[in-house]
Tab-separated table of C-alpha atoms and ligand atoms in Angstrom:
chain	number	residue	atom	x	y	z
A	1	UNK	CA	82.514	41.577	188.969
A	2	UNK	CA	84.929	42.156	185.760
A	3	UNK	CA	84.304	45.696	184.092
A	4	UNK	CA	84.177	45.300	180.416
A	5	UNK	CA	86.429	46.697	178.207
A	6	UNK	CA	85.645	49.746	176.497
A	7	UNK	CA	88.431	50.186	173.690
A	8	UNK	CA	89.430	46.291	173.161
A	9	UNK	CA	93.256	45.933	172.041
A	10	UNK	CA	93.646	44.881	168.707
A	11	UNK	CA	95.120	41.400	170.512
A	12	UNK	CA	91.858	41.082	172.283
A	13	UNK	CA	89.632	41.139	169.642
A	14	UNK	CA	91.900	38.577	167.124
A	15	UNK	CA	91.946	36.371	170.432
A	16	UNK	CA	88.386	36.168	170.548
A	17	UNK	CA	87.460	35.984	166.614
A	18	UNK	CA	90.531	34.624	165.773
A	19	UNK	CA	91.393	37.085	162.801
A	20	UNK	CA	94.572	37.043	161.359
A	21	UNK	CA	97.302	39.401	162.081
A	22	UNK	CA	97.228	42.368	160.264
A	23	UNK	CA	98.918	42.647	157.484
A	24	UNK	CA	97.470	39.055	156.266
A	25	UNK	CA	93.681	40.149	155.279
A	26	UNK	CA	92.486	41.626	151.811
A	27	UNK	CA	89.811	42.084	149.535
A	28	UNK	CA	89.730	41.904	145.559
A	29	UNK	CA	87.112	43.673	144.038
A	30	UNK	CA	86.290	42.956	140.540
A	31	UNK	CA	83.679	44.565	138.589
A	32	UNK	CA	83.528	44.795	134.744
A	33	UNK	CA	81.698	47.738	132.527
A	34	UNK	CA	79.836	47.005	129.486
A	35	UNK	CA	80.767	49.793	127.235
A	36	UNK	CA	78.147	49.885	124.349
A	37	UNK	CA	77.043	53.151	122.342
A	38	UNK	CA	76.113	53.593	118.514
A	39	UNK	CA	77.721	55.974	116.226
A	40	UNK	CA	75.292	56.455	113.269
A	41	UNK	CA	76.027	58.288	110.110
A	42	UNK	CA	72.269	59.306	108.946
A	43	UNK	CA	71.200	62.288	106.688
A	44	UNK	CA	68.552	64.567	107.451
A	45	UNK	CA	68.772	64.642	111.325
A	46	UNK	CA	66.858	68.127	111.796
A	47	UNK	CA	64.157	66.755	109.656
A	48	UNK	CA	61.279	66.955	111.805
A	49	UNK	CA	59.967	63.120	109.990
A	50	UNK	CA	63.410	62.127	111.304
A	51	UNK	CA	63.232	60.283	114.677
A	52	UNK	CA	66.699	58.963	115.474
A	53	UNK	CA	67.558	62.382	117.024
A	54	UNK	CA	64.627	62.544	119.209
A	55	UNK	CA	64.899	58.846	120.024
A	56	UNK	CA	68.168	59.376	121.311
A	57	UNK	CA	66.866	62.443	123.440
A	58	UNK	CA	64.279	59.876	125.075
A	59	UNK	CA	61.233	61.445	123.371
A	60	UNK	CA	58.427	59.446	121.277
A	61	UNK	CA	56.905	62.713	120.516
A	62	UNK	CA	53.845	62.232	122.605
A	63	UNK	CA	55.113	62.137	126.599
A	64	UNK	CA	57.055	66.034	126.791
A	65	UNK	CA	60.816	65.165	127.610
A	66	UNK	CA	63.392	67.444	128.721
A	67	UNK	CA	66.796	67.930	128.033
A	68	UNK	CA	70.216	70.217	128.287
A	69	UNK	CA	71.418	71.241	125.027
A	70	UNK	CA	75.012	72.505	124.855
A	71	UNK	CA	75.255	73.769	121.477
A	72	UNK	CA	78.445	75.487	119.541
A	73	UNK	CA	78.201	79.325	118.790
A	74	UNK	CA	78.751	78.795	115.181
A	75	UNK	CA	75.915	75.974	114.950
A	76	UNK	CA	73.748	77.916	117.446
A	77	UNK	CA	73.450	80.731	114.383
A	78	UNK	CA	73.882	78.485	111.599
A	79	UNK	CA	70.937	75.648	112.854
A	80	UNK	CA	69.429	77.327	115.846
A	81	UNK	CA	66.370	78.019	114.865
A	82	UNK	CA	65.735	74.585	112.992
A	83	UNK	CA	67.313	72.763	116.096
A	84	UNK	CA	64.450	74.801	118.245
A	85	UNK	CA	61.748	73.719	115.780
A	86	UNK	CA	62.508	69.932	115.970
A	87	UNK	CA	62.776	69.752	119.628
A	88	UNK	CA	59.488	71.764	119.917
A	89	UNK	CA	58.032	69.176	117.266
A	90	UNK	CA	58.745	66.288	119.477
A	91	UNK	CA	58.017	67.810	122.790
A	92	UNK	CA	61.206	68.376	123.679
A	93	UNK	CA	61.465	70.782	126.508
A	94	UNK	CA	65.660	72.075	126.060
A	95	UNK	CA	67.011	74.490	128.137
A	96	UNK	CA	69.947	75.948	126.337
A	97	UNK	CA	73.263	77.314	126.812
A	98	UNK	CA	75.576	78.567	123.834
A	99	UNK	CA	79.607	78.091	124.383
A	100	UNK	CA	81.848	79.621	121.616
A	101	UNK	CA	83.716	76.669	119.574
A	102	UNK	CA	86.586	77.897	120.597
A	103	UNK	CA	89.905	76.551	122.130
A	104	UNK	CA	89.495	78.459	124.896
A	105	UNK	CA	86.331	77.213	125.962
A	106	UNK	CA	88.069	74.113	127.053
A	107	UNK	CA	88.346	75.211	130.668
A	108	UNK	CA	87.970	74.302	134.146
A	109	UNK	CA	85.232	77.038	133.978
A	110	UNK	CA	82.987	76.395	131.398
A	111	UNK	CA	82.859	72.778	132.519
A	112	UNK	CA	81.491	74.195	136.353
A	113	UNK	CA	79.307	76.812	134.350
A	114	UNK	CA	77.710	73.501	133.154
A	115	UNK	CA	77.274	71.562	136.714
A	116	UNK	CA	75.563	74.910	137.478
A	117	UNK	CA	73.028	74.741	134.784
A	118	UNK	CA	72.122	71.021	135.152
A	119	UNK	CA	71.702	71.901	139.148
A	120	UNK	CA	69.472	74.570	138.809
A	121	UNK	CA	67.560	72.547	135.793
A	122	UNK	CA	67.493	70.145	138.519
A	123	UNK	CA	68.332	67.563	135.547
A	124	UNK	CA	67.176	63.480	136.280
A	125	UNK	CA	69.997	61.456	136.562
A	126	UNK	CA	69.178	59.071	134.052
A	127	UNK	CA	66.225	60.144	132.353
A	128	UNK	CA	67.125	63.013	131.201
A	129	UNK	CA	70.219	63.843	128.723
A	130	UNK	CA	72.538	66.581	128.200
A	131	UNK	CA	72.939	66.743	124.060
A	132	UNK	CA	75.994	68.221	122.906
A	133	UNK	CA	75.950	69.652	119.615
A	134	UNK	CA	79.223	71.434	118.226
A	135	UNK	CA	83.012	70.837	117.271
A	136	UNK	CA	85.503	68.935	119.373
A	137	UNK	CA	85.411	71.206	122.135
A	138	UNK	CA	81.809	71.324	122.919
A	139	UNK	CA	81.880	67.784	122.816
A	140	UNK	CA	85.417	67.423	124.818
A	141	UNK	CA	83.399	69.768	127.264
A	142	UNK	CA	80.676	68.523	128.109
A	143	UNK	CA	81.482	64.912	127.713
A	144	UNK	CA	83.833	65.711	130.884
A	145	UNK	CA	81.124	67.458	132.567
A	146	UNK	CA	78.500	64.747	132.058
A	147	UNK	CA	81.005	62.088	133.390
A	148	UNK	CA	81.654	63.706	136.365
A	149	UNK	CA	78.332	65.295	137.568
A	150	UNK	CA	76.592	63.046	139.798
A	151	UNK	CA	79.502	60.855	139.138
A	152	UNK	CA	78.030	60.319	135.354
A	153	UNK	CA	74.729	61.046	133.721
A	154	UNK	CA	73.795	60.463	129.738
A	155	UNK	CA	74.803	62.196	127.466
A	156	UNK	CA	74.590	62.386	123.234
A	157	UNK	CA	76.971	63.464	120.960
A	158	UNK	CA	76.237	65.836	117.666
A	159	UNK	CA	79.473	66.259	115.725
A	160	UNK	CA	79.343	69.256	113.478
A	161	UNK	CA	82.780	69.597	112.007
A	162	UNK	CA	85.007	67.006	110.290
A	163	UNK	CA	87.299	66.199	113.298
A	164	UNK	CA	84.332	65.717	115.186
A	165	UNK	CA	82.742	63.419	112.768
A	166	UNK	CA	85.738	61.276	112.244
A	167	UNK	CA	87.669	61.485	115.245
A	168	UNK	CA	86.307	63.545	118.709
A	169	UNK	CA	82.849	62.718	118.534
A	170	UNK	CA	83.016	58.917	118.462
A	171	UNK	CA	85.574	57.572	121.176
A	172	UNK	CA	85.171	57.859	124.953
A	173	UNK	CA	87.664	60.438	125.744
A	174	UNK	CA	86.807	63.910	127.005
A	175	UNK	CA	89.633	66.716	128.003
A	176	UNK	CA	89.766	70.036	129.025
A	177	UNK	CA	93.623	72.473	128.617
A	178	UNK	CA	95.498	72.962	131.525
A	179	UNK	CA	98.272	75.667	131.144
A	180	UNK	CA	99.918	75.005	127.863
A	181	UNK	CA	98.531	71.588	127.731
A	182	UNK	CA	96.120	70.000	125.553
A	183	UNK	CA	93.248	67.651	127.519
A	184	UNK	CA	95.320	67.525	130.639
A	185	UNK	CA	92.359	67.180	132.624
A	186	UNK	CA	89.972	64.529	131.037
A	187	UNK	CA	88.001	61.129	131.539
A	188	UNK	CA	87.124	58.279	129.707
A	189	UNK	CA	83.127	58.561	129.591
A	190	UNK	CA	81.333	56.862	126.642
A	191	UNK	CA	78.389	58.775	125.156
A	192	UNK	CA	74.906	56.978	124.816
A	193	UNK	CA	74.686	57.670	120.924
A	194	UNK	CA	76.805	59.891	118.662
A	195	UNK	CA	75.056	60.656	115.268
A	196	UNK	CA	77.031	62.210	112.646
A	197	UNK	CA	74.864	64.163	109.956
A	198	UNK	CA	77.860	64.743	107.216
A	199	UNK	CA	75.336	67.406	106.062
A	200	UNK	CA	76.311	70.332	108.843
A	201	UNK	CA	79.902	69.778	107.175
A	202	UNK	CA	78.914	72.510	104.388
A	203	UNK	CA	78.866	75.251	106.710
A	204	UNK	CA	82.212	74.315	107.878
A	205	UNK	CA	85.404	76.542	106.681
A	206	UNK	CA	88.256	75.493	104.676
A	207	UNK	CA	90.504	75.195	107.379
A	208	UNK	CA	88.444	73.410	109.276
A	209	UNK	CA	87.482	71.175	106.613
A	210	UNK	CA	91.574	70.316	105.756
A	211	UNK	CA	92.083	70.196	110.183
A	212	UNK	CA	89.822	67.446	109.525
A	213	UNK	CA	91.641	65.746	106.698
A	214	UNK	CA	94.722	65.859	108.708
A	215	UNK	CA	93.059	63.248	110.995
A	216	UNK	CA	91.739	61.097	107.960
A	217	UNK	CA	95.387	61.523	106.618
A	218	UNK	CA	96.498	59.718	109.959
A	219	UNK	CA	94.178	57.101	109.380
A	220	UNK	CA	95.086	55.912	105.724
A	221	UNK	CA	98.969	56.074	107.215
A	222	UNK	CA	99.065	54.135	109.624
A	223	UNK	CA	95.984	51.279	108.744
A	224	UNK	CA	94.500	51.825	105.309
A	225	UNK	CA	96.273	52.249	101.957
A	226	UNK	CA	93.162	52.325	100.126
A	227	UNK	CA	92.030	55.205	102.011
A	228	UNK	CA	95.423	57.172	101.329
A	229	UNK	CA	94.725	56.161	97.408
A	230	UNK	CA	91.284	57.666	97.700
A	231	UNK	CA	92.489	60.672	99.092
A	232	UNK	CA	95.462	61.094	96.386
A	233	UNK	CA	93.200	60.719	93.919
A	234	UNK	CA	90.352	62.968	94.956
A	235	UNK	CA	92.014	65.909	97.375
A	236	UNK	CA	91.171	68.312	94.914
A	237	UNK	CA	88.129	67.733	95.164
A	238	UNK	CA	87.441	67.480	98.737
A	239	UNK	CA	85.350	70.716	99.956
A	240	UNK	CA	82.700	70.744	102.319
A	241	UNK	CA	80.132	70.553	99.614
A	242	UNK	CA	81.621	67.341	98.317
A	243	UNK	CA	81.415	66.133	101.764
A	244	UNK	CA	77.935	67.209	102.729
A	245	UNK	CA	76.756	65.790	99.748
A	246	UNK	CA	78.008	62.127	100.638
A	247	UNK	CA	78.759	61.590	96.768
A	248	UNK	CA	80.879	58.484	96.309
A	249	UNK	CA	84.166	59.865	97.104
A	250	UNK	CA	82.953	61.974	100.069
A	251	UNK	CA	81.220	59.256	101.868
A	252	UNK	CA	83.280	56.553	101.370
A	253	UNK	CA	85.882	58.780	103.010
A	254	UNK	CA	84.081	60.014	105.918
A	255	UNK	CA	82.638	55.841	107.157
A	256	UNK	CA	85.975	54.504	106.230
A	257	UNK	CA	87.897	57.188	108.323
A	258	UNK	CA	84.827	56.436	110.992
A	259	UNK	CA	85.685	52.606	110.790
A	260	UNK	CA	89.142	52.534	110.799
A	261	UNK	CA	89.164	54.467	113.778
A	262	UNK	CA	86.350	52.558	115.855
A	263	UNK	CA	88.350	49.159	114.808
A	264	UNK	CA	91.326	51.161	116.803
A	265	UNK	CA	89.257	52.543	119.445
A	266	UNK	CA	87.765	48.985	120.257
A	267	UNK	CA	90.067	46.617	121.998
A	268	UNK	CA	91.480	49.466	123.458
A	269	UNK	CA	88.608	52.292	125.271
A	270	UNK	CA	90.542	52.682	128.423
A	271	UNK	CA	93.774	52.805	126.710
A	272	UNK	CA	95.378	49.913	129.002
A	273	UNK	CA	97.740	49.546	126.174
A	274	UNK	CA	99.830	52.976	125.507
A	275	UNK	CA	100.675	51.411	122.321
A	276	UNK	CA	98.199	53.299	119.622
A	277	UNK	CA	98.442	53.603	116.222
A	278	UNK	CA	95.875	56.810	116.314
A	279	UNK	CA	98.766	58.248	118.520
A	280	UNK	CA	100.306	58.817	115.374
A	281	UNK	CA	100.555	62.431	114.881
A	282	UNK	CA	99.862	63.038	118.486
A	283	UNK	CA	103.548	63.068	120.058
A	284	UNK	CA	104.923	66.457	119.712
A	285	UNK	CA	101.804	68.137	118.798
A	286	UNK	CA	99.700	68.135	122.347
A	287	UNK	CA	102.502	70.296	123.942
A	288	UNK	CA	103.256	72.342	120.939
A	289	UNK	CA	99.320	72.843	119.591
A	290	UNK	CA	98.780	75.848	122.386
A	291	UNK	CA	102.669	77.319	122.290
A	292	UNK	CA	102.126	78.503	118.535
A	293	UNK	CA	100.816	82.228	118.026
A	294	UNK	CA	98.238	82.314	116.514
A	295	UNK	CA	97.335	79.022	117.795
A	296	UNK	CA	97.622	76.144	115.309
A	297	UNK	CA	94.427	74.314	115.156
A	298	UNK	CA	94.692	70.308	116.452
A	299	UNK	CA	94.777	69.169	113.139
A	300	UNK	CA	97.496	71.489	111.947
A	301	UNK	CA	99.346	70.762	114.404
A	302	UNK	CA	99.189	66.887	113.907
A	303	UNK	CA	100.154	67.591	110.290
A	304	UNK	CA	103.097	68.640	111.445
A	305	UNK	CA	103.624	66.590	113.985
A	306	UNK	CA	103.360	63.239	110.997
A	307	UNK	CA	105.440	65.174	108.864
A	308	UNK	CA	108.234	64.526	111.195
A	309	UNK	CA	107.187	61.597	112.180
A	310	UNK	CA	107.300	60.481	108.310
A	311	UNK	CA	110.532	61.978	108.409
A	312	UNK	CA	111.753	59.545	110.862
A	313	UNK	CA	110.299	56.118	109.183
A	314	UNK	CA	111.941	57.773	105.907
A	315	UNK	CA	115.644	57.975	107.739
A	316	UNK	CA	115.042	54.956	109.373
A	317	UNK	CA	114.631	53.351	106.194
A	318	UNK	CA	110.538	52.064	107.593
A	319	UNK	CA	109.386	54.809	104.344
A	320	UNK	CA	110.591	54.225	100.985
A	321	UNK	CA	111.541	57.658	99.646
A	322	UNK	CA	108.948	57.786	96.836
A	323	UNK	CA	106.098	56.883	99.876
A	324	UNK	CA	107.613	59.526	101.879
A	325	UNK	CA	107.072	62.211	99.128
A	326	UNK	CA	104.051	61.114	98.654
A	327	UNK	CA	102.881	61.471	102.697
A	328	UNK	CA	104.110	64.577	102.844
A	329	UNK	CA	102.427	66.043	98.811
A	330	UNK	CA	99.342	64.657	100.110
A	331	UNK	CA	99.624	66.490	102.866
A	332	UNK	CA	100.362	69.670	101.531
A	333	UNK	CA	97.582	69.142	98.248
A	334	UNK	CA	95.432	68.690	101.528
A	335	UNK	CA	95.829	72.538	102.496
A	336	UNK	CA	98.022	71.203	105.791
A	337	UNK	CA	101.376	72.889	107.411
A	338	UNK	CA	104.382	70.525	107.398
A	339	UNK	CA	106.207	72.699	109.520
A	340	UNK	CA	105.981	75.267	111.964
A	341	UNK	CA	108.583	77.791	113.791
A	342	UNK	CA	107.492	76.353	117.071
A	343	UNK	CA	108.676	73.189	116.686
A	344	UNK	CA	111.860	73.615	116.851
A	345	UNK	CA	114.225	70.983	118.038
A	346	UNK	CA	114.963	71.502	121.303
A	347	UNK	CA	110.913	71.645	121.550
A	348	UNK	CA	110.443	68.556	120.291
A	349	UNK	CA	113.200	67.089	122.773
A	350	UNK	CA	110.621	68.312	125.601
A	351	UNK	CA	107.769	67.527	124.139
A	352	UNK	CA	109.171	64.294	123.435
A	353	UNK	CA	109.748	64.198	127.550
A	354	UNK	CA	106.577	65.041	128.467
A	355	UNK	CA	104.760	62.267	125.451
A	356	UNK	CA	106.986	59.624	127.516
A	357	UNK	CA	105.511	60.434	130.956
A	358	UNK	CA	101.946	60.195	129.558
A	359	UNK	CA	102.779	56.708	127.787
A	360	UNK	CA	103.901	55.651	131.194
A	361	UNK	CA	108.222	55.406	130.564
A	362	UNK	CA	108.465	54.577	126.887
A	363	UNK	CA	108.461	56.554	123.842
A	364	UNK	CA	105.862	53.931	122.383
A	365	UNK	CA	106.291	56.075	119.404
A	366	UNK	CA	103.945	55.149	116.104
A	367	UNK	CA	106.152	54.979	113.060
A	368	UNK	CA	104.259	53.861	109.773
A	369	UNK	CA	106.234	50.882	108.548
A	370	UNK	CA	105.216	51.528	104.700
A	371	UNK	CA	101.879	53.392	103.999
A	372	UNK	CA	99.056	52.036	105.580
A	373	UNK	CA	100.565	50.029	108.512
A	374	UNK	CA	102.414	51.028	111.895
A	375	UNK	CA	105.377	50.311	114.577
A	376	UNK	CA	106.038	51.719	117.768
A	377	UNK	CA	109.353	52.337	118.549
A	378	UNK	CA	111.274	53.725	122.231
A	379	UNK	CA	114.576	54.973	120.640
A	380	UNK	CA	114.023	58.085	118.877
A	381	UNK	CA	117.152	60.628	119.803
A	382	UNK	CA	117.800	63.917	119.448
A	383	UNK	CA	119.786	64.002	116.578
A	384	UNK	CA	117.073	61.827	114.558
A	385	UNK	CA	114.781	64.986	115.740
A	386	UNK	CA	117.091	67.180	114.441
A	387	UNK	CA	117.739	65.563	110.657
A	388	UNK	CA	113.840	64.751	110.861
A	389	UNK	CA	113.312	68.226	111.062
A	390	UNK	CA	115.704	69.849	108.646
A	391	UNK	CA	114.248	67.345	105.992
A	392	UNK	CA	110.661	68.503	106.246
A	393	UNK	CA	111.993	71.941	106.056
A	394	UNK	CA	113.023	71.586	102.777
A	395	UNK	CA	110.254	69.762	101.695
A	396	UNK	CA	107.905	72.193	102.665
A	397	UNK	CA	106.962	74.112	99.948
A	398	UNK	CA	105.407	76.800	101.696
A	399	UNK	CA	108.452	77.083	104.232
A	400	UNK	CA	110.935	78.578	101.520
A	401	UNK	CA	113.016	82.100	103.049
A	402	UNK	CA	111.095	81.313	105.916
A	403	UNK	CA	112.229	80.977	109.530
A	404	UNK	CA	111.332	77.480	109.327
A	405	UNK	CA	114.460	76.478	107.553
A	406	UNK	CA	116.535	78.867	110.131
A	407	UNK	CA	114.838	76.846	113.051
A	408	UNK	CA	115.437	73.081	111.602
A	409	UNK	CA	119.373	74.299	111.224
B	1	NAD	N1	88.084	63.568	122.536
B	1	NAD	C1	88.780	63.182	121.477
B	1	NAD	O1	88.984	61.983	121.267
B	1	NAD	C2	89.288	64.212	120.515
B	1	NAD	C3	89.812	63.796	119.292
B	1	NAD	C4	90.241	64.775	118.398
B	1	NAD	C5	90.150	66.114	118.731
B	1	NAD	N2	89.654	66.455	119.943
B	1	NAD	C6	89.570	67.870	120.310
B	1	NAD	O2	88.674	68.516	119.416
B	1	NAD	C7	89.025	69.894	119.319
B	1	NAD	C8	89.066	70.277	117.873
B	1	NAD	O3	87.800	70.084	117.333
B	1	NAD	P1	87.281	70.933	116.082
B	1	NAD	O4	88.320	70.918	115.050
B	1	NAD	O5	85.942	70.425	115.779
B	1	NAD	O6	87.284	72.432	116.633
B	1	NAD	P2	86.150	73.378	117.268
B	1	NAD	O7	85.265	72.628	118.154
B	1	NAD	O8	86.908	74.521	117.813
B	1	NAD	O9	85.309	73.842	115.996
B	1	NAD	C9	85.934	74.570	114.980
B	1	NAD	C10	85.141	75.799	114.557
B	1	NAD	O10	84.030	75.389	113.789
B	1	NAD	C11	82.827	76.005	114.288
B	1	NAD	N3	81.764	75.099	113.885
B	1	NAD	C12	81.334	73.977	114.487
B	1	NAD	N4	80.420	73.347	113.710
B	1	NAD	C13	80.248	74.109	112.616
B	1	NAD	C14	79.444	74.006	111.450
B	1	NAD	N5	78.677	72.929	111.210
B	1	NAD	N6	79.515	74.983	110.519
B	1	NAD	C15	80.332	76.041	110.706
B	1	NAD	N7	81.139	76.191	111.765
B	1	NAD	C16	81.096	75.229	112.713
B	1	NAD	C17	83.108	76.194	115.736
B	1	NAD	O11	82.310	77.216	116.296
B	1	NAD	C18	84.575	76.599	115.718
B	1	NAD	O12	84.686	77.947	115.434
B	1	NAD	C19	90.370	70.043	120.015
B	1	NAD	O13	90.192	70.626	121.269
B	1	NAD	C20	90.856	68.616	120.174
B	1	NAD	O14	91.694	68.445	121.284
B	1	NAD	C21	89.216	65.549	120.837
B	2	ZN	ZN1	93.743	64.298	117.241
């Protein structure tokens, strides 16, 4: 009698199914994601007659919902109380949890603070969302969080300041620092709504209302003209009353910036091509935003970050002159650096390094070729840096007998 075989040699078993020989067997797997939220621009959204918010939260007002509400510092004492009152008035059952709007908060640790609270709120996987109401880094926050607890759950984004409106709060991406670097850690995780209410703009602060115009500014640059005409002609003008209001100027500003970027966003969620226009601005600035002290604020440091880059298209002869002056006064009229003693040239260089490892070998630089459209380009050197610099420097009104100047030299 034959004893079997206990541990069959890999020649056994392809002699008796007739396998092929390894290596000689694979499987593709192909799977495709539907990627399909709403960003709504709607007035009145803690109007208790309003629905869309509570809608979007899963409630009808009669059946009592639940949800986690991470809400901003700043908009947790400025709207608290009127938040409270409309989730109560549709039978909204929130527990809550206050992070400060601050850059800081983007952190490994806030984001596990988070898993913490949805585990003990023992929050439904699907049912239930996780509303995120604040500035780019509540949202940054907790849209990484949501994407990676239970591998993903819902979640609804509330921008409250003017980068979040036009730019944080309506793409996929989420981030948290690492070190000295902006959104090192991060995921691509689409909310299930984002509703913009220009109306919490009017509590916003001047600086934060011209960090915001710095990202509009990047928009009429590099795809829409008309947009950079509106803003020369009304920057003045533009305050966060004039936006909250959503007069003509003010809201034809904030849904074209809104457009213009979702037309970019598009094609492109999972960024499969590294070559973005809405990079513009975004080069030198991620490794430079956190070195500055006091820390520039994103937008700031994308102002400065175009100003060189409009420096470049100018030398390169892509920027007539007169439309490089005007980049750079529209810039300044908009209350934005154009310079900044920590980007200095041998900076850039290595920020210039690191951009070219996170667009995968190539410099895949955005350039605007005249106002209003872009080019990427992969040959930027040193010395372009260098001349790039030195001519914002003395454009810079607000850099005079500084050590701006000394730095560009
Ligand atoms: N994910 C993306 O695609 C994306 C895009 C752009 C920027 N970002 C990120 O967004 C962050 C910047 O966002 P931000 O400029 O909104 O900064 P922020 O979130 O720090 O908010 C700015 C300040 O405004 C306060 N605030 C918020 N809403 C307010 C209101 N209605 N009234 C008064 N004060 C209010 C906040 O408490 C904070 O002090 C950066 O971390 C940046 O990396 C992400
Ligand atoms: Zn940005």
């Amino acid at each position: 009698m034959s004893i079997p075989t206990v541990n069959p040699t890999p020649t056994s078993i392809t002699a008796a199914f007739d396998l092929p020989k390894p290596p000689g067997v694979s499987w593709r797997v192909r799977s495709q994601q539907v990627v399909d939220y709403e960003v709504s621009m709607t007035r009145g959204l803690l109007s208790t007659s309003n629905s869309t918010f509570a809608h979007a939260c899963g409630a009808d007002g009669k059946r009592r919902t639940r949800c986690l509400v991470v809400v901003d510092d700043a908009v947790e004492q400025l709207y608290g109380e009127r938040l409270r009152a409309y989730f109560s008035a549709w039978r909204i059952a929130h527990n809550w949890r206050v992070v400060p709007g601050d850059e800081n908060t983007k952190q490994l640790d806030t984001a596990l603070g988070l898993v913490d609270d949805m585990s003990s709120m023992g929050i439904l996987r699907r049912a239930e969302k996780i509303v995120a109401i604040g500035g780019g880094v509540v949202l940054d926050v907790v849209g990484m969080t949501a994407s990676l607890y239970r591998r993903g759950i819902p979640y609804i984004r509330v921008p409250t300041t003017l980068i979040g409106q036009v730019d944080a709060g309506i793409g996929v991406k989420t981030g948290i620092n690492h070190g000295q670097h902006k959104n090192r850690l991060g995921t691509y995780c689409a909310p299930e709504t984002a509703l913009i209410d220009p109306e919490f703009l009017r509590t916003v602060d001047r600086r934060h209302i011209n960090n915001g115009l710095a990202e509009i500014i990047k928009m009429a640059l590099i795809k829409d003209s008309q947009l950079f005409d509106l803003l020369e002609a009304t920057v003045a003008s533009i305050d966060p009353e004039t936006l909250a209001d959503c007069g003509p100027a003010g809201g034809e500003i904030l849904s074209r910036s809104i457009a213009g970027m979702l037309d970019e966003l598009e094609p492109n969620l999972w960024e499969k091509v590294l070559e973005r226009a809405v990079d513009y601005g975004h080069t030198f600035s991620p490794s430079l935003e956190l070195r500055a002290d006091p820390p520039l604020l994103h937008g700031e440091a994308v102002a400065v970050d175009m100003a060189i880059c409009v420096a470049l298209a100018r030398n390169r002869g892509l920027l007539s002159e007169q439309d490089a002056d005007r980049a750079l006064t529209l810039m300044n009229a908009a209350g934005l650096p154009l310079t900044h003693p920590v980007f200095t040239a041998e900076l850039l260089e290595r920020a210039l390094e690191d951009a070219v490892k996170h667009r995968d070998g190539y410099q895949r630089m955005p350039l605007t070729a005249g106002i209003g459209s872009a080019v990427f380009v992969n040959d930027i050197t040193a010395d372009e840096l260098r001349a790039a610099l030195s001519f914002v420097a003395h454009r810079d009104h607000r850099a005079a007998d500084s050590d701006v100047l000394e730095s560009a030299r």
